[in-house]
Coordinates of C-alpha atoms in Angstrom, one line a residue:
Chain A
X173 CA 27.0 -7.5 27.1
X174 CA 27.3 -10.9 26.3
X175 CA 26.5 -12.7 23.0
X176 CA 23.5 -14.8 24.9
X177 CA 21.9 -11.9 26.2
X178 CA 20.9 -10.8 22.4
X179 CA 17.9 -12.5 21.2
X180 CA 18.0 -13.5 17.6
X181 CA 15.3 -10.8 16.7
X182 CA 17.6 -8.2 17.9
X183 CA 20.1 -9.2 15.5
X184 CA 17.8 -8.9 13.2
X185 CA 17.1 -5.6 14.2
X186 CA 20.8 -4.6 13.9
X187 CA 20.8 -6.0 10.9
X188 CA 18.4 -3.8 9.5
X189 CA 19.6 -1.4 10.8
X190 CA 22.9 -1.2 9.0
X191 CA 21.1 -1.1 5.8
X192 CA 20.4 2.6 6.2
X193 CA 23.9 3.1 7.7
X194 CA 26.0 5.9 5.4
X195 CA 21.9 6.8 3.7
X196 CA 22.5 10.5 5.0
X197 CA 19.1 12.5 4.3
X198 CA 16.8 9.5 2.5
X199 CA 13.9 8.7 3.5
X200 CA 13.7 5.2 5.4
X201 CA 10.5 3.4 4.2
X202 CA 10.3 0.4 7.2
X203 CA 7.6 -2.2 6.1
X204 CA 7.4 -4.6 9.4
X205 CA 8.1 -4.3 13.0
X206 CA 11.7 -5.3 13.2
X207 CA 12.8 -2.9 10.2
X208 CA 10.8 0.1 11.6
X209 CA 12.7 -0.6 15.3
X210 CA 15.6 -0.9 12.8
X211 CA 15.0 2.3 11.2
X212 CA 14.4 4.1 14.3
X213 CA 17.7 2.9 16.2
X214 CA 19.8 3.8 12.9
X215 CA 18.4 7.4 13.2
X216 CA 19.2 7.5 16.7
X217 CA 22.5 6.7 16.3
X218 CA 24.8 6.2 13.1
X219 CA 22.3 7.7 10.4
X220 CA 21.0 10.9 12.4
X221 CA 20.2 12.0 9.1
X222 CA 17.4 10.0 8.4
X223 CA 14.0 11.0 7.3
X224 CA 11.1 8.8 8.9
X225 CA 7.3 9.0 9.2
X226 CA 4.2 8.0 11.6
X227 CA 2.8 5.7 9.0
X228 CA 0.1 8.5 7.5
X229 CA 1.1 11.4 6.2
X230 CA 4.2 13.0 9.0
X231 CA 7.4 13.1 9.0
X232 CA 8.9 13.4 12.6
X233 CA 12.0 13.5 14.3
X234 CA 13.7 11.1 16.8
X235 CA 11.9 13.3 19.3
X236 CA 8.5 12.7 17.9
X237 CA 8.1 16.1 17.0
X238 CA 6.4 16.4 13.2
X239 CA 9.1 18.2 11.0
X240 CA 7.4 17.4 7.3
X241 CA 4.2 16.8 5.7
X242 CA 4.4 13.8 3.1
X243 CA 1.0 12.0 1.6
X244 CA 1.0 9.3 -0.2
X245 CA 1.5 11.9 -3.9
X246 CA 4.5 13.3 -2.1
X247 CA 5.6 10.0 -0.9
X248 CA 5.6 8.9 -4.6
X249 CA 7.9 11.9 -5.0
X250 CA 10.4 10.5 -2.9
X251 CA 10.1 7.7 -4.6
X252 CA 10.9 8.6 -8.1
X253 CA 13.4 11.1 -6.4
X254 CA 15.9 8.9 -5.4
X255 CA 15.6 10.5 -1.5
X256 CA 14.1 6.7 -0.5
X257 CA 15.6 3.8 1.0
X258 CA 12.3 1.2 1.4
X259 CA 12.9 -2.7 2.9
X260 CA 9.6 -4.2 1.9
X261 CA 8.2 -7.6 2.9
X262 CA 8.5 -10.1 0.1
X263 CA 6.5 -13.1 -0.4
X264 CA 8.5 -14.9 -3.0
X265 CA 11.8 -13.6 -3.5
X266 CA 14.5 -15.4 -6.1
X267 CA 18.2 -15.4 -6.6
X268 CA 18.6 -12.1 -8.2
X269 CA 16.2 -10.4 -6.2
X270 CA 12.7 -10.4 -8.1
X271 CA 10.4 -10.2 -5.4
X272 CA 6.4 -10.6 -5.7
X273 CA 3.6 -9.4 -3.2
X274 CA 0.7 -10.0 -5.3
X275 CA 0.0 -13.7 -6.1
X276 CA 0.8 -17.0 -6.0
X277 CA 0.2 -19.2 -8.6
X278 CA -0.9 -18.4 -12.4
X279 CA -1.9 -14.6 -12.2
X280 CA -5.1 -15.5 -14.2
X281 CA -6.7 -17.4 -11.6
X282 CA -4.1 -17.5 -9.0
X283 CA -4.2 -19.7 -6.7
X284 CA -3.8 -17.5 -3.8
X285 CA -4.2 -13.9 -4.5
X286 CA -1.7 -11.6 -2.0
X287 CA -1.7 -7.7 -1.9
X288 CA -1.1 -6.8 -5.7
X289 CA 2.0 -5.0 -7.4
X290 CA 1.8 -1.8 -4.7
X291 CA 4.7 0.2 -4.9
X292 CA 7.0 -2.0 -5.7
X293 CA 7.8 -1.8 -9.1
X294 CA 8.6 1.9 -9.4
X295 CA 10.1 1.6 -5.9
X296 CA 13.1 -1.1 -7.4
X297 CA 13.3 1.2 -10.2
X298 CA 14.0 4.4 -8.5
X299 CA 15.2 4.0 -4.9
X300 CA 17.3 1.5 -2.6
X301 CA 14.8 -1.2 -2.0
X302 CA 15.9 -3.9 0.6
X303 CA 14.1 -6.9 1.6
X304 CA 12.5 -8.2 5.0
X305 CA 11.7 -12.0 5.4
X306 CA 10.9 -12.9 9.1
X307 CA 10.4 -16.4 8.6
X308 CA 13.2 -17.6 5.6
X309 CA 11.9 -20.7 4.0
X310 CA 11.6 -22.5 0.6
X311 CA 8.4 -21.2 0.2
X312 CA 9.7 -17.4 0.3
X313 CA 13.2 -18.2 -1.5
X314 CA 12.6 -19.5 -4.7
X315 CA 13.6 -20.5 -8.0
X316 CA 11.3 -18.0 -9.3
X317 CA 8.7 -15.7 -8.1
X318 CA 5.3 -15.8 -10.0
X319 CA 4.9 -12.8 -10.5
X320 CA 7.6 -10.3 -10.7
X321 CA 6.4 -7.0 -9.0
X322 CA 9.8 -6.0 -7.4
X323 CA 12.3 -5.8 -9.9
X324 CA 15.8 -8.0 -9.4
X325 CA 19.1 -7.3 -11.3
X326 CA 18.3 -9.9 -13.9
X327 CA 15.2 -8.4 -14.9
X328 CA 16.5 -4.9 -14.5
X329 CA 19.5 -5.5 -16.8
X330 CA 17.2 -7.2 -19.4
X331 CA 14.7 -4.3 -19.7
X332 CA 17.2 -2.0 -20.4
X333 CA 19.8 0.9 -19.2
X334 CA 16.6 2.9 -18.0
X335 CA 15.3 0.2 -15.8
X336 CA 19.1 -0.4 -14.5
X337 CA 19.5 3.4 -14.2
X338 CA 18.7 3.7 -10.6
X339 CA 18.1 0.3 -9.2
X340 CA 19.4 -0.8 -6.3
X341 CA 18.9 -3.9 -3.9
X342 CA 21.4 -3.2 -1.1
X343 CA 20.5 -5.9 1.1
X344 CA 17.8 -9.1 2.6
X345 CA 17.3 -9.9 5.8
X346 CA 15.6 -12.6 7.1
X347 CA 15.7 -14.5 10.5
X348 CA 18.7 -16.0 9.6
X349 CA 21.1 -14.2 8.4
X350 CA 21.6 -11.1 6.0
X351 CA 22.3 -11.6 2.2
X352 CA 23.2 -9.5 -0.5
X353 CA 24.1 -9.4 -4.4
X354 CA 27.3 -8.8 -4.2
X355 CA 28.8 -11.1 -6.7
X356 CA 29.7 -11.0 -10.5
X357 CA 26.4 -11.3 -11.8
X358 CA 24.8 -10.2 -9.4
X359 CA 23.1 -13.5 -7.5
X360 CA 22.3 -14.0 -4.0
X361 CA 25.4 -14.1 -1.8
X362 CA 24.9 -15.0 2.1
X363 CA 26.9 -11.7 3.5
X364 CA 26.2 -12.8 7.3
X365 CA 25.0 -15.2 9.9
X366 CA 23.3 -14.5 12.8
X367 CA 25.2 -16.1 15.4
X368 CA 24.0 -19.5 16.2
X369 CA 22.8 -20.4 12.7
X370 CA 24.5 -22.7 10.3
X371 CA 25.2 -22.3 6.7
X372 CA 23.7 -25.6 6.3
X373 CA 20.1 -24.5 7.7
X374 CA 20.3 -21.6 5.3
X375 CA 20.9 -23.6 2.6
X376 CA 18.0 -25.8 3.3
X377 CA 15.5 -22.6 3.8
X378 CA 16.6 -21.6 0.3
X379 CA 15.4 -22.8 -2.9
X380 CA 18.2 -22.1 -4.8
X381 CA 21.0 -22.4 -5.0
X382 CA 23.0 -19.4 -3.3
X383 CA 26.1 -18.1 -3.3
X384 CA 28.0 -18.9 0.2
X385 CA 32.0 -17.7 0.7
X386 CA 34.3 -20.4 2.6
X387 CA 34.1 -17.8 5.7
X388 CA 31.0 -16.7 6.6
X389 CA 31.0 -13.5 9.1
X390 CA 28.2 -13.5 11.6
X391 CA 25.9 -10.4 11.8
X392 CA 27.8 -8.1 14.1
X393 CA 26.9 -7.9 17.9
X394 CA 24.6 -5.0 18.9
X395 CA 26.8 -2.3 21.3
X396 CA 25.6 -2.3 24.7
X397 CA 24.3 1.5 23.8
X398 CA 22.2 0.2 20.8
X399 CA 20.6 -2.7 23.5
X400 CA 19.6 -0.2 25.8
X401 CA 18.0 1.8 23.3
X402 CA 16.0 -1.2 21.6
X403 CA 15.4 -2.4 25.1
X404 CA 14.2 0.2 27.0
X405 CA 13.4 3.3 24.5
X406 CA 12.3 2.2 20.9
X407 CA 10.5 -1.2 21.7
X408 CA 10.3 -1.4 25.8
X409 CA 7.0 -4.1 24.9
X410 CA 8.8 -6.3 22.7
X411 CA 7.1 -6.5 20.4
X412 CA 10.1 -7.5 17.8
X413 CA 9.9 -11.2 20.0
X414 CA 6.6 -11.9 18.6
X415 CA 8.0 -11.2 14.8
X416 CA 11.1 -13.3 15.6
X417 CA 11.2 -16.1 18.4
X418 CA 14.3 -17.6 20.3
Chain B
X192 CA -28.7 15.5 -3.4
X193 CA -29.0 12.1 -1.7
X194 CA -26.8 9.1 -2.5
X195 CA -29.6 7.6 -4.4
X196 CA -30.0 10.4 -6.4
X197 CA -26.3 10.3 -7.4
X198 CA -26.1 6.8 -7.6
X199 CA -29.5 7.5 -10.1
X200 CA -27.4 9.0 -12.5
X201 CA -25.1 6.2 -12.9
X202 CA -24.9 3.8 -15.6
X203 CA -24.2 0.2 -15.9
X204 CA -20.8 0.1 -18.1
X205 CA -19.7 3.0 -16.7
X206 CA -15.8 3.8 -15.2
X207 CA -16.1 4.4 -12.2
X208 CA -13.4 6.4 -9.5
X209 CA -13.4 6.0 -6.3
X210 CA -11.4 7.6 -3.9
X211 CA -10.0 7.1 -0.2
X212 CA -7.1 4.5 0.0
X213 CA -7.1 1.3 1.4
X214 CA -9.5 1.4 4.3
X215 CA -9.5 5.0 4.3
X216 CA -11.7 8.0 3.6
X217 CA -13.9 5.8 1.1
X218 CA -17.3 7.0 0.1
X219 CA -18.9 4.0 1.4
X220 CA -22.3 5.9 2.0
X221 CA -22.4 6.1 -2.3
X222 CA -21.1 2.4 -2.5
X223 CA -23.8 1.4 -0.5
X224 CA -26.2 3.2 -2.8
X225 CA -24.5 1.6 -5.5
X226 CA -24.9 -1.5 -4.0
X227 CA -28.8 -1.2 -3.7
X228 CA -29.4 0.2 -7.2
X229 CA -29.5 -1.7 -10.5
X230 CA -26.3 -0.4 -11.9
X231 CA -24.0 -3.3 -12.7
X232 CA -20.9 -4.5 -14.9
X233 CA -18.8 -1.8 -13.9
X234 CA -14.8 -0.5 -14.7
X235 CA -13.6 0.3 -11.1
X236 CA -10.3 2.7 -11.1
X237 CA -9.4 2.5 -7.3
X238 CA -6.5 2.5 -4.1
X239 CA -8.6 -0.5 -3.5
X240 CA -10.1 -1.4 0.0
X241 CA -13.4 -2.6 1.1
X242 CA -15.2 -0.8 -1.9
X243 CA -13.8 -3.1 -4.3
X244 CA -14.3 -5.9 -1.9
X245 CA -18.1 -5.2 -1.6
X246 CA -18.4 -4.5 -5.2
X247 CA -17.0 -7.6 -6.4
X248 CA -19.1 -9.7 -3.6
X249 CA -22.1 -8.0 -5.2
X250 CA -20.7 -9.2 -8.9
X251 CA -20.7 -5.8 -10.2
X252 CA -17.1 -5.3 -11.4
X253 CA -16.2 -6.5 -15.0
X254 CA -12.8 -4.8 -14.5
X255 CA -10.6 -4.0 -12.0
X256 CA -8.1 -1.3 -12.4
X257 CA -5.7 -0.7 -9.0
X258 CA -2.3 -1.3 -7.6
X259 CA -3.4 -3.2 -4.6
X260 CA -6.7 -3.7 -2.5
X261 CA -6.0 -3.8 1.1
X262 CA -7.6 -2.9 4.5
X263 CA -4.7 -1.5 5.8
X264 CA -5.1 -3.0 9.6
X265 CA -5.9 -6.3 7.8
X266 CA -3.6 -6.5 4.8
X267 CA -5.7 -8.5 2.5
X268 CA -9.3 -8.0 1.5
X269 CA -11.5 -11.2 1.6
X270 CA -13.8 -10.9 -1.0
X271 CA -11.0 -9.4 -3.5
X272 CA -9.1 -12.6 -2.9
X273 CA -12.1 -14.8 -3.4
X274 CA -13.0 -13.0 -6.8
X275 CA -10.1 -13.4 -7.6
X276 CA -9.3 -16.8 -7.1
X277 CA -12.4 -17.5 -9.0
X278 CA -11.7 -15.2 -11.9
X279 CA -14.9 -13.1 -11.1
X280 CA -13.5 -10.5 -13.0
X281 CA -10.6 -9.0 -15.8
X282 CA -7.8 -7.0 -13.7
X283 CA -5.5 -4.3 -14.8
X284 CA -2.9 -4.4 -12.2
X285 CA -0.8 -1.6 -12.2
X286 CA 2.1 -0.2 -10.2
X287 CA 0.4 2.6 -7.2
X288 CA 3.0 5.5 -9.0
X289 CA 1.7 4.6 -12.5
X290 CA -1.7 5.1 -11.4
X291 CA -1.3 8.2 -9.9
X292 CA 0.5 9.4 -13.4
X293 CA -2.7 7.9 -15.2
X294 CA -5.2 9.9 -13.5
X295 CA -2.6 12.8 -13.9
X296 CA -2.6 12.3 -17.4
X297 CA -6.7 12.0 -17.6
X298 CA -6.7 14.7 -15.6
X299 CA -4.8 16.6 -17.8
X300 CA -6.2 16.1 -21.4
X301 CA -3.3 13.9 -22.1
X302 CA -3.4 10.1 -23.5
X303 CA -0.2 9.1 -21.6
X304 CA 2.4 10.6 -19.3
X305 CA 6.0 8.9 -19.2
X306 CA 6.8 7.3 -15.9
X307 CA 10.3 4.5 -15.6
X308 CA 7.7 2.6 -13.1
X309 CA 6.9 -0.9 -14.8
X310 CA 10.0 -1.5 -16.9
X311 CA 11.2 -5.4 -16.1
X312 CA 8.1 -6.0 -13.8
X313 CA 5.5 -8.7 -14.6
X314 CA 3.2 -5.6 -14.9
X315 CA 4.2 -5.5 -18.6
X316 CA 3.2 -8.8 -18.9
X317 CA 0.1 -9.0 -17.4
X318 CA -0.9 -5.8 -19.5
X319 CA 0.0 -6.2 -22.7
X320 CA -1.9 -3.2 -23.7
X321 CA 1.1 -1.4 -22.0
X322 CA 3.3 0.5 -24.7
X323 CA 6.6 2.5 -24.2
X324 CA 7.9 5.7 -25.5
X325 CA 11.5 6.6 -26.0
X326 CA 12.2 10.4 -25.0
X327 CA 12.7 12.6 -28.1
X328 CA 16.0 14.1 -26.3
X329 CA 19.9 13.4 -25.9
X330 CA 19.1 10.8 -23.0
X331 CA 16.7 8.6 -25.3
X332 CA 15.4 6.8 -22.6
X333 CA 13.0 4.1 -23.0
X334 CA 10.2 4.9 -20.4
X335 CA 6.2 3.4 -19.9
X336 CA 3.2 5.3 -21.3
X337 CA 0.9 5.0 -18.5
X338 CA -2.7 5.7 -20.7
X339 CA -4.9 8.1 -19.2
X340 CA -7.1 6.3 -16.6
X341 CA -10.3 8.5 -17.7
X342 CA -13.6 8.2 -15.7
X343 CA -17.0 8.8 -16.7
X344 CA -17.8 9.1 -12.8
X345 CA -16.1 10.0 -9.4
X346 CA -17.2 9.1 -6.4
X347 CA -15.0 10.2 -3.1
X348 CA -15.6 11.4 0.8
X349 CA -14.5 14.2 2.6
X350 CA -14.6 16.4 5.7
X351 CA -16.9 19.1 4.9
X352 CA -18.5 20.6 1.8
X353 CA -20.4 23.6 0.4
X354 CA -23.6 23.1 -1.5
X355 CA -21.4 24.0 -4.8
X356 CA -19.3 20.9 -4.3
X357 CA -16.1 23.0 -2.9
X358 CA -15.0 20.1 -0.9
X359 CA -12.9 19.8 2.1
X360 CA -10.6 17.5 3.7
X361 CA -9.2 17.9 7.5
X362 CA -7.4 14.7 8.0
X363 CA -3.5 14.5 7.0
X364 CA -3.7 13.0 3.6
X365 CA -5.7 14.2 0.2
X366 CA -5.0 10.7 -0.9
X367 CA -6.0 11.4 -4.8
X368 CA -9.4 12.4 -4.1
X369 CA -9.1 16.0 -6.5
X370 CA -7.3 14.0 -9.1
X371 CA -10.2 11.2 -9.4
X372 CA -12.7 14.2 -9.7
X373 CA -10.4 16.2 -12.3
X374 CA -10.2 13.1 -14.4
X375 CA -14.0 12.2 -14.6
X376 CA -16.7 13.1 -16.5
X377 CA -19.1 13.5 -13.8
X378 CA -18.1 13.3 -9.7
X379 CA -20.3 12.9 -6.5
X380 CA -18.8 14.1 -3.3
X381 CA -20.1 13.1 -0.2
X382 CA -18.9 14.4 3.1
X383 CA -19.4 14.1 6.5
X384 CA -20.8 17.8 7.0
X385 CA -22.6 20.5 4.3
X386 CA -21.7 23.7 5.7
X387 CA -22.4 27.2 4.6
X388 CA -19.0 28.4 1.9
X389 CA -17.6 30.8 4.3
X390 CA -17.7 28.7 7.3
X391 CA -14.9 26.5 5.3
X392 CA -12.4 28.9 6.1
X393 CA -13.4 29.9 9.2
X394 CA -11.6 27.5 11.3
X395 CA -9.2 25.7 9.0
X396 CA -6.6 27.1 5.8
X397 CA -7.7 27.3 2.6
X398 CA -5.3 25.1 1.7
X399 CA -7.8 22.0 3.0
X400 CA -10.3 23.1 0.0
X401 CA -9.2 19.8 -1.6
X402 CA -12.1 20.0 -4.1
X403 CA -12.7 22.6 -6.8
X404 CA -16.7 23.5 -7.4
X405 CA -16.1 22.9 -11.4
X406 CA -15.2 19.6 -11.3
X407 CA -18.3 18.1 -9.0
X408 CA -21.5 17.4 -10.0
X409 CA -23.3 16.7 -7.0
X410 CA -23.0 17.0 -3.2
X411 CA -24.4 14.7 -0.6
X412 CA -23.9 15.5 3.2
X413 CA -23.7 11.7 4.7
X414 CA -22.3 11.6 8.4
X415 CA -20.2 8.6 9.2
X416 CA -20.5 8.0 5.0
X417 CA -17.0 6.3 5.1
X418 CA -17.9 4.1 7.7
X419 CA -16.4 1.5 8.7
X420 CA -13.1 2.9 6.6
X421 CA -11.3 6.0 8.8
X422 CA -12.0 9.8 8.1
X423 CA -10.0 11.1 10.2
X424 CA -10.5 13.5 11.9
X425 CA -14.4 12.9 12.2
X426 CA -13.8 9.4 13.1
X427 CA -11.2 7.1 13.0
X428 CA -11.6 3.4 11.6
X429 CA -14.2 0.9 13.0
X430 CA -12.4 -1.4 13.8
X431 CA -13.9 -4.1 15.9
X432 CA -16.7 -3.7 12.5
X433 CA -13.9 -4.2 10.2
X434 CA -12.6 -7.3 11.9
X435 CA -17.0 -8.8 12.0
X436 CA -17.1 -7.8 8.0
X437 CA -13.6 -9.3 7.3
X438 CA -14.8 -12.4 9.2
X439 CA -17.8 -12.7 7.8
X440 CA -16.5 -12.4 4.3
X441 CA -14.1 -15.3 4.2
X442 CA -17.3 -17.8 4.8
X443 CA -19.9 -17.5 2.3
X444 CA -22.8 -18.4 5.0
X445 CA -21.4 -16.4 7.7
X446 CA -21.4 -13.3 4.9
X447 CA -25.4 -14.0 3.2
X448 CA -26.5 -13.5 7.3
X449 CA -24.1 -10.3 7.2
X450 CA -24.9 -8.9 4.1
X451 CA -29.0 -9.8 5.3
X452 CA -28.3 -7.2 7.8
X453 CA -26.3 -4.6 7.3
X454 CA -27.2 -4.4 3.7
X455 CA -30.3 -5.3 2.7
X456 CA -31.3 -4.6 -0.8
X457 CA -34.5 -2.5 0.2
X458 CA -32.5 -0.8 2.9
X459 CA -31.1 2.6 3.6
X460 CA -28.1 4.5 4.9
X461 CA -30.1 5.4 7.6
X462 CA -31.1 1.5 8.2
X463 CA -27.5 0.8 8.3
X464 CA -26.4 2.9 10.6
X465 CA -29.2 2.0 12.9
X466 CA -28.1 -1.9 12.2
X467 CA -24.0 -0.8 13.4
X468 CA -25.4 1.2 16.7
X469 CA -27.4 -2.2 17.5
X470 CA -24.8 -4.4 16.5
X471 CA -22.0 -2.2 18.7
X472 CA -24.2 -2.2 21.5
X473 CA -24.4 -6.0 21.3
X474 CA -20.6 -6.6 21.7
X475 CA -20.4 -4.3 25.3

C-alpha cells in the first residue's frame, strides 16, 4: 500500500489506535468517531485484550457478542479502578494538558456554556486519559483553559501526591499530528506528524508555545492488514472522512 | 396517584432529584406536572438533560446541582446554555463520580464520603464550599468530602411498578434512579405500566426490581411519561421531537409558539400526547 492511498483520517485512526497498544485488559473509553474506529482496530489486532462497549450499558467482543454488563455506576468503577483507558474530546486544552468541556469564558456568566465538568476530573485522576482534537487550532490549544475540568500534570503535581497518584495523560491526537508530555516537566512535546504536515502549521494551530525535537517522526503508516480492516470491516461507510477531510 | 397529585405535594424551595440521564429514562410526565403547577425556586440534583432544560426555561431553578446537562444525540442542551449565559441561576458543578458518591453518602446517613475526584480541577474553585479530609491511616492521603446531596423529593421513571411503589426497570442501565429515591425525603415514581406485584417477576429476574417499596411515596402509571427522552425498552428516544424542541429552544419566538402547544399551562398529559400524535402525523 502506498503512502497516498492513506487518507489523513486514517492516520489518525492509527494514531489512536496505538494509544491503547500494550493496555492489556483496560477498558478503552472512545469519545468520537475516529478513536472508537481506533479502539476497535487495536482490539482486533495488537490489544486483543481490550475491553469495549456498545455505548449503553454492554460490553462486547470483537464479534459483537455481549460478554459484560457495565452502567454508568459500574462504569464509574472502572474508573476509579484504574481498569480504564478514556481519549475524551477537549475543547480547550493547554501545554500541560488541562483540558475543559464545560465553558468558555468567566464560569459565572460564561460566555459560551459547553457540556460541564462530566467525567473528566475523576477520569484524569484515576485512569489513562488521552485526548482527541479533530480540528487542532488556536482556539482548542491554548495558553490556558478556562476552566480546568481535566486535570494536566501541572495542576496534578500542585494538588498533591494524591492527585498525582494515578494520573496519566499518555497521549493527543489531533488532525495533525500526535503529541505527548514526554519532557522534563512534563509540557507538550509534538511526538509525530502525520505525513504531509509541517511543523510550521502545527506551530501556528498552537497557542503556545510547544515543545518540537530537531527530527520529527511522522505517525507511522497503517499495514496493509490494518487498511483492509478500517476499510472494509470496522467503518466500510466512512464515516471517519466526514470527522477528518483530505 | 396522578402526576398532579404528586406534583401537589411539592413545595417551592424544595430539593428536588430527578432521575434518568441525559435524555434518558426522565420522568418527564412529573416535569410536566411540575411545569403547570405553582411550585417554583427550586434546588435541582440531576444527570441533567431536557428536565433541567425545561425547568430553567420555565425559571424555576434557583440552583443547579449536576455534572453535565446533555441530550445525549444533541450534546448540548439549549435552554441550559441560554440560562446560563444569562446567569438565570447559582450552579454547583460537580464531577459525574462525585455525584454519584454524594447521593451515596445521602443515601447512607452520612455527611460526606471520600472520593480523589476533584483534586486540581477548577471544580474546587468554582465550589468553594468543597472541603478535604486527610485519611486517618498510614497512607494519609488528602482526598474530597463530597457532602451528602440530600433531597427532600425524588422524582424518576421506570418500566413497570406495583401499586406499593416496587419499581421496575427493563432497559440496560438503572442509571441512579434507587439511589435518588434512597436519598430523599419523599419520592414519586412514575412508570410506563402499574401491574399487579407478582406479575413483576413473571417474565423478567428479580434483579430488575430497581425500586424498593419503603423508599416511594407515591406511584403514578404514565405511558410514554419519559417522552421524548428513551425508555428503552418501551420506547426508544423521539427523536425527530427532540430535534423540533431543540430547535425551537435556541430562538425565543420559535420556543413561546412551542411551548403554546405542547405545554400549555392549563393543559394535561393527556393534551400533550394528543398535541405529539398531531404533530407526528404532520411531518409524514
Amino acid at each position: 500500500m502506498t503512502r497516498r492511498n492513506v487518507t489523513r483520517a486514517e492516520y489518525c485512526v492509527i494514531a489512536c489506535a496505538e494509544a491503547w497498544r500494550d493496555n492489556g485488559e483496560v477498558l478503552a473509553s472512545p469519545m468520537g468517531l475516529i478513536p472508537s474506529v481506533g479502539a476497535r482496530l487495536a482490539q482486533r489486532t495488537f490489544s486483543p485484550g481490550l475491553l469495549l462497549t456498545d455505548g449503553e450499558a454492554l460490553i462486547v467482543g470483537a464479534d459483537g457478542v455481549t460478554e459484560g454488563w457495565l452502567p454508568y455506576r459500574r462504569h464509574l468503577t472502572m474508573v476509579t479502578g484504574g481498569r480504564r483507558h478514556v481519549m475524551m474530546g477537549a475543547s480547550q486544552i493547554d501545554r500541560f494538558g488541562n483540558q475543559n468541556i464545560s465553558c468558555i469564558g468567566d464560569w459565572d456568566r460564561p460566555a459560551r456554556q459547553l457540556l460541564g465538568v462530566r467525567g473528566a476530573p475523576v477520569n484524569t485522576l484515576n485512569n489513562a486519559v488521552s485526548y482527541w482534537v479533530p480540528r487542532h487550532s488556536p482556539r482548542v490549544f491554548v495558553e490556558r483553559v478556562d476552566m480546568i475540568c481535566g486535570v494536566g500534570y501541572d495542576s496534578a503535581a500542585a494538588a498533591g501526591p494524591s492527585a498525582s497518584r494515578f494520573h496519566r495523560i499518555p497521549r493527543v491526537v489531533t488532525d495533525l499530528g500526535v503529541f505527548d508530555f514526554a519532557t522534563p516537566d512534563h509540557s507538550m512535546r509534538l511526538a509525530s506528524l502525520h505525513p504531509g504536515v509541517s511543523v510550521d502549521r502545527v506551530r501556528e494551530a498552537t497557542g503556545f508555545a510547544l515543545t518540537v525535537a530537531d527530527e520529527v517522526p511522522d505517525t507511522r503508516e497503517p499495514t496493509a492488514g490494518e487498511l483492509r480492516l478500517i476499510r472494509e470491516v470496522i467503518d466500510p461507510a466512512g464515516t471517519r472522512d466526514r470527522e477528518v477531510r483530505g | 396517584m396522578t402526576a398532579e397529585e404528586a406534583v401537589a405535594r411539592l413545595d417551592s424551595g424544595m430539593t428536588l432529584g430527578i432521575g434518568g440521564w441525559g435524555s434518558r429514562r426522565k420522568p418527564m410526565a412529573l416535569v410536566r406536572a411540575l411545569l403547570r403547577s405553582p411550585v417554583t425556586d427550586l434546588t435541582v440534583v440531576a444527570y441533567g438533560g431536557p428536565d433541567v432544560g425545561l425547568l430553567a426555561a420555565a425559571g424555576k431553578i434557583r440552583k443547579l446541582v449536576a455534572a453535565f446537562v446533555t441530550l445525549d444525540s444533541i450534546p448540548l442542551e439549549p435552554h441550559f446554555r441560554a440560562a446560563r449565559e444569562r446567569g438565570a441561576f447559582e450552579l454547583m458543578e460537580i464531577d459525574e463520580a462525585m455525584f454519584m458518591w454524594g447521593l451515596h453518602a445521602a443515601a447512607n446517613r452520612l455527611p460526606f464520603l471520600p472520593v480523589r475526584a476533584g483534586l486540581g480541577s477548577d471544580v474546587m474553585r468554582v465550589n468553594p464550599g468543597l472541603r478535604t479530609v486527610v485519611s486517618p491511616y498510614e497512607d494519609a492521603e488528602e482526598l474530597v468530602a463530597v457532602p451528602a446531596l440530600r433531597l427532600d423529593a425524588a422524582l424518576v421513571h421506570v418500566n413497570r411498578a406495583d401499586r406499593l411503589g416496587n419499581g421496575q426497570y427493563l432497559g440496560p442501565d438503572p442509571y441512579f434512579d434507587d439511589l435518588f429515591c434512597e436519598a430523599a425525603d419523599t419520592a414519586y415514581v412514575s412508570c410506563e405500566r402499574l401491574v399487579e406485584t407478582a406479575e413483576l417477576t413473571a417474565r423478567a429476574a428479580p434483579q430488575t426490581l430497581l425500586i424498593k417499596r419503603h423508599t416511594v411515596t407515591g406511584v403514578v402509571e404514565s405511558p410514554n411519561g419519559a417522552h421524548f427522552t428513551s425508555c428503552a425498552p418501551d420506547h426508544p428516544r423521539d427523536e425527530p421531537f427532540q430535534k423540533a424542541y431543540a430547535a425551537a429552544a435556541s430562538d425565543p419566538a420559535a420556543w413561546a409558539e412551542f411551548a403554546a402547544r405542547f405545554l400549555p399551562p392549563h393543559g394535561s398529559e393527556k393534551d400533550y400526547r394528543s398535541a405529539v400524535r398531531t404533530w407526528h402525523e404532520e411531518q409524514r
